[in-house]
CSV table of C-alpha atoms in Angstrom, one decimal:
chain,number,residue,atom,x,y,z
A,1,UNK,CA,91.5,93.0,150.0
A,2,UNK,CA,89.0,90.4,148.8
A,3,UNK,CA,86.0,89.6,151.1
A,4,UNK,CA,85.9,86.4,153.1
A,5,UNK,CA,83.6,83.8,151.7
A,6,UNK,CA,81.8,81.4,154.1
A,7,UNK,CA,81.8,77.9,152.7
A,8,UNK,CA,78.9,75.4,153.0
A,9,UNK,CA,79.7,72.1,154.7
A,10,UNK,CA,78.6,68.5,155.0
A,11,UNK,CA,79.4,66.8,158.3
A,12,UNK,CA,79.2,63.1,159.1
A,13,UNK,CA,78.8,63.1,162.9
A,14,UNK,CA,79.1,59.3,163.3
A,15,UNK,CA,82.6,59.5,161.7
A,16,UNK,CA,83.5,62.9,163.0
A,17,UNK,CA,84.3,64.0,159.5
A,18,UNK,CA,83.3,67.0,157.4
A,19,UNK,CA,84.0,68.7,154.1
A,20,UNK,CA,83.8,72.4,153.5
A,21,UNK,CA,82.7,73.0,149.9
A,22,UNK,CA,85.7,74.0,147.8
A,23,UNK,CA,83.4,76.2,145.7
A,24,UNK,CA,79.9,77.0,147.0
A,25,UNK,CA,77.0,75.8,144.7
A,26,UNK,CA,75.4,78.4,142.5
A,27,UNK,CA,71.9,77.3,143.4
A,28,UNK,CA,70.1,74.8,145.7
A,29,UNK,CA,66.9,73.3,144.4
A,30,UNK,CA,64.3,72.4,147.1
A,31,UNK,CA,61.3,70.2,146.7
A,32,UNK,CA,58.6,68.8,149.1
A,33,UNK,CA,55.7,66.6,148.3
A,34,UNK,CA,52.5,66.4,150.3
A,35,UNK,CA,49.9,63.6,150.4
A,36,UNK,CA,46.4,65.1,150.3
A,37,UNK,CA,43.5,62.6,150.7
A,38,UNK,CA,40.5,63.3,148.6
A,39,UNK,CA,37.1,62.9,150.3
A,40,UNK,CA,33.8,62.7,148.4
A,41,UNK,CA,30.8,64.3,150.0
A,42,UNK,CA,27.4,63.2,148.8
A,43,UNK,CA,25.7,66.0,147.0
A,44,UNK,CA,28.8,68.3,147.0
A,45,UNK,CA,30.0,69.7,143.7
A,46,UNK,CA,33.7,69.3,144.6
A,47,UNK,CA,35.7,66.8,146.7
A,48,UNK,CA,37.3,67.9,149.9
A,49,UNK,CA,41.0,67.6,150.6
A,50,UNK,CA,42.5,66.5,153.9
A,51,UNK,CA,46.1,66.4,154.9
A,52,UNK,CA,47.1,62.7,154.7
A,53,UNK,CA,50.9,62.7,155.2
A,54,UNK,CA,53.9,64.8,154.3
A,55,UNK,CA,56.4,63.6,151.9
A,56,UNK,CA,60.1,64.2,152.4
A,57,UNK,CA,61.8,67.5,151.6
A,58,UNK,CA,64.7,67.1,149.2
A,59,UNK,CA,67.6,69.4,148.2
A,60,UNK,CA,69.6,69.1,145.1
A,61,UNK,CA,72.9,71.0,144.4
A,62,UNK,CA,76.0,70.8,142.3
A,63,UNK,CA,79.4,71.1,143.8
A,64,UNK,CA,82.4,72.0,141.6
A,65,UNK,CA,85.8,70.6,142.5
A,66,UNK,CA,89.0,72.0,141.1
A,67,UNK,CA,92.3,70.6,142.2
A,68,UNK,CA,94.3,73.3,140.5
A,69,UNK,CA,92.4,76.3,142.0
A,70,UNK,CA,92.1,74.8,145.4
A,71,UNK,CA,95.5,73.1,145.6
A,72,UNK,CA,94.1,69.6,146.3
A,73,UNK,CA,96.7,66.9,146.4
A,74,UNK,CA,96.5,63.1,146.5
A,75,UNK,CA,99.7,61.1,146.9
A,76,UNK,CA,101.8,64.2,146.4
A,77,UNK,CA,100.1,65.1,143.0
A,78,UNK,CA,97.3,67.5,142.1
A,79,UNK,CA,94.4,65.1,142.1
A,80,UNK,CA,90.7,65.0,143.3
A,81,UNK,CA,90.5,61.2,143.8
A,82,UNK,CA,90.3,61.4,147.6
A,83,UNK,CA,87.7,64.2,147.5
A,84,UNK,CA,85.5,62.4,145.0
A,85,UNK,CA,85.7,59.1,147.0
A,86,UNK,CA,84.6,61.0,150.1
A,87,UNK,CA,81.5,62.3,148.4
A,88,UNK,CA,80.9,58.9,146.8
A,89,UNK,CA,81.1,57.2,150.2
A,90,UNK,CA,77.9,59.1,151.2
A,91,UNK,CA,75.9,56.9,148.9
A,92,UNK,CA,76.9,53.7,150.7
A,93,UNK,CA,76.0,52.2,154.1
A,94,UNK,CA,78.7,51.6,156.7
A,95,UNK,CA,79.6,48.0,156.4
A,96,UNK,CA,78.9,46.1,159.7
A,97,UNK,CA,77.0,43.3,161.3
A,98,UNK,CA,74.1,45.2,162.8
A,99,UNK,CA,70.9,46.4,161.3
A,100,UNK,CA,71.8,50.0,162.1
A,101,UNK,CA,75.0,49.8,160.2
A,102,UNK,CA,73.2,49.2,156.9
A,103,UNK,CA,71.1,52.3,157.3
A,104,UNK,CA,72.2,55.3,155.2
A,105,UNK,CA,74.6,57.7,157.0
A,106,UNK,CA,72.9,60.8,158.3
A,107,UNK,CA,74.8,63.9,157.4
A,108,UNK,CA,74.5,67.5,158.6
A,109,UNK,CA,74.1,70.0,155.8
A,110,UNK,CA,75.2,73.6,156.7
A,111,UNK,CA,74.7,76.5,154.3
A,112,UNK,CA,73.9,80.0,155.5
A,113,UNK,CA,71.0,80.8,157.7
A,114,UNK,CA,68.5,78.5,155.9
A,115,UNK,CA,70.4,75.3,156.5
A,116,UNK,CA,72.1,75.2,159.9
A,117,UNK,CA,73.3,71.6,160.6
A,118,UNK,CA,70.2,70.2,158.8
A,119,UNK,CA,70.1,66.4,159.2
A,120,UNK,CA,69.9,64.7,155.8
A,121,UNK,CA,70.3,61.4,154.1
A,122,UNK,CA,72.2,61.5,150.8
A,123,UNK,CA,69.8,60.0,148.2
A,124,UNK,CA,72.0,60.3,145.1
A,125,UNK,CA,75.6,61.1,144.2
A,126,UNK,CA,76.5,61.7,140.6
A,127,UNK,CA,80.0,62.6,139.6
A,128,UNK,CA,81.2,64.1,136.3
A,129,UNK,CA,84.9,64.0,135.8
A,130,UNK,CA,85.7,66.6,133.2
A,131,UNK,CA,89.4,67.6,133.2
A,132,UNK,CA,92.5,65.4,133.5
A,133,UNK,CA,96.2,65.7,133.7
A,134,UNK,CA,98.4,64.1,131.0
A,135,UNK,CA,98.8,61.0,133.3
A,136,UNK,CA,95.0,60.9,133.9
A,137,UNK,CA,94.8,62.3,137.4
A,138,UNK,CA,91.4,64.0,137.9
A,139,UNK,CA,91.8,67.8,138.1
A,140,UNK,CA,88.2,69.0,137.8
A,141,UNK,CA,84.9,67.4,138.5
A,142,UNK,CA,81.4,68.2,139.5
A,143,UNK,CA,79.3,66.3,142.1
A,144,UNK,CA,75.5,66.4,141.9
A,145,UNK,CA,74.0,65.7,145.3
A,146,UNK,CA,70.4,65.0,146.2
A,147,UNK,CA,69.7,64.9,149.9
A,148,UNK,CA,66.5,64.1,151.7
A,149,UNK,CA,65.3,65.5,155.0
A,150,UNK,CA,66.1,63.2,158.0
A,151,UNK,CA,64.3,63.2,161.4
A,152,UNK,CA,65.1,66.1,163.8
A,153,UNK,CA,68.7,66.2,164.9
A,154,UNK,CA,67.9,65.2,168.5
A,155,UNK,CA,66.4,61.9,167.3
A,156,UNK,CA,69.2,61.4,164.8
A,157,UNK,CA,71.9,62.1,167.4
A,158,UNK,CA,70.3,59.7,169.9
A,159,UNK,CA,70.3,56.9,167.2
A,160,UNK,CA,73.6,57.7,165.7
A,161,UNK,CA,76.1,58.3,168.5
A,162,UNK,CA,77.0,56.1,171.5
A,163,UNK,CA,75.2,57.3,174.7
A,164,UNK,CA,78.4,58.6,176.2
A,165,UNK,CA,79.5,60.6,173.2
A,166,UNK,CA,78.6,64.2,172.5
A,167,UNK,CA,79.8,66.5,169.7
A,168,UNK,CA,79.9,70.3,169.5
A,169,UNK,CA,78.7,71.8,166.2
């Protein structure tokens, strides 16, 4: 009996959609910048540093998609087109007539104990299509995602969902 593997997930609360990762990433690279202000003191041999502002925290990961292994179908054929388009859509604003609709979609990133419904904005989506069927359907691909930390979920939820709508995570 093989062990059960918990899959990471990306959720789009505004659309009530989510994707469990077909294959969990091998690694997640995290980065955070900090803005330190340099102060000069007359007569001091070294400057002093003071916290100016925090930069955003980003996470980068690679997702591997395999239509054959995971039995992913599109229009009745093994094909990753729909999966790839879903991840691709995270890099575009929702088209609409209000200022809020051109803001990037906030997604919730869930992966183990470290990332439990962490609000993020997808900063970059890069796809590499690397295995095709004889009729050129996409059978294997990798998606490189970079996500930036968004405001705390309470603030995001209040700005993202209609006031009368609540979701359970």
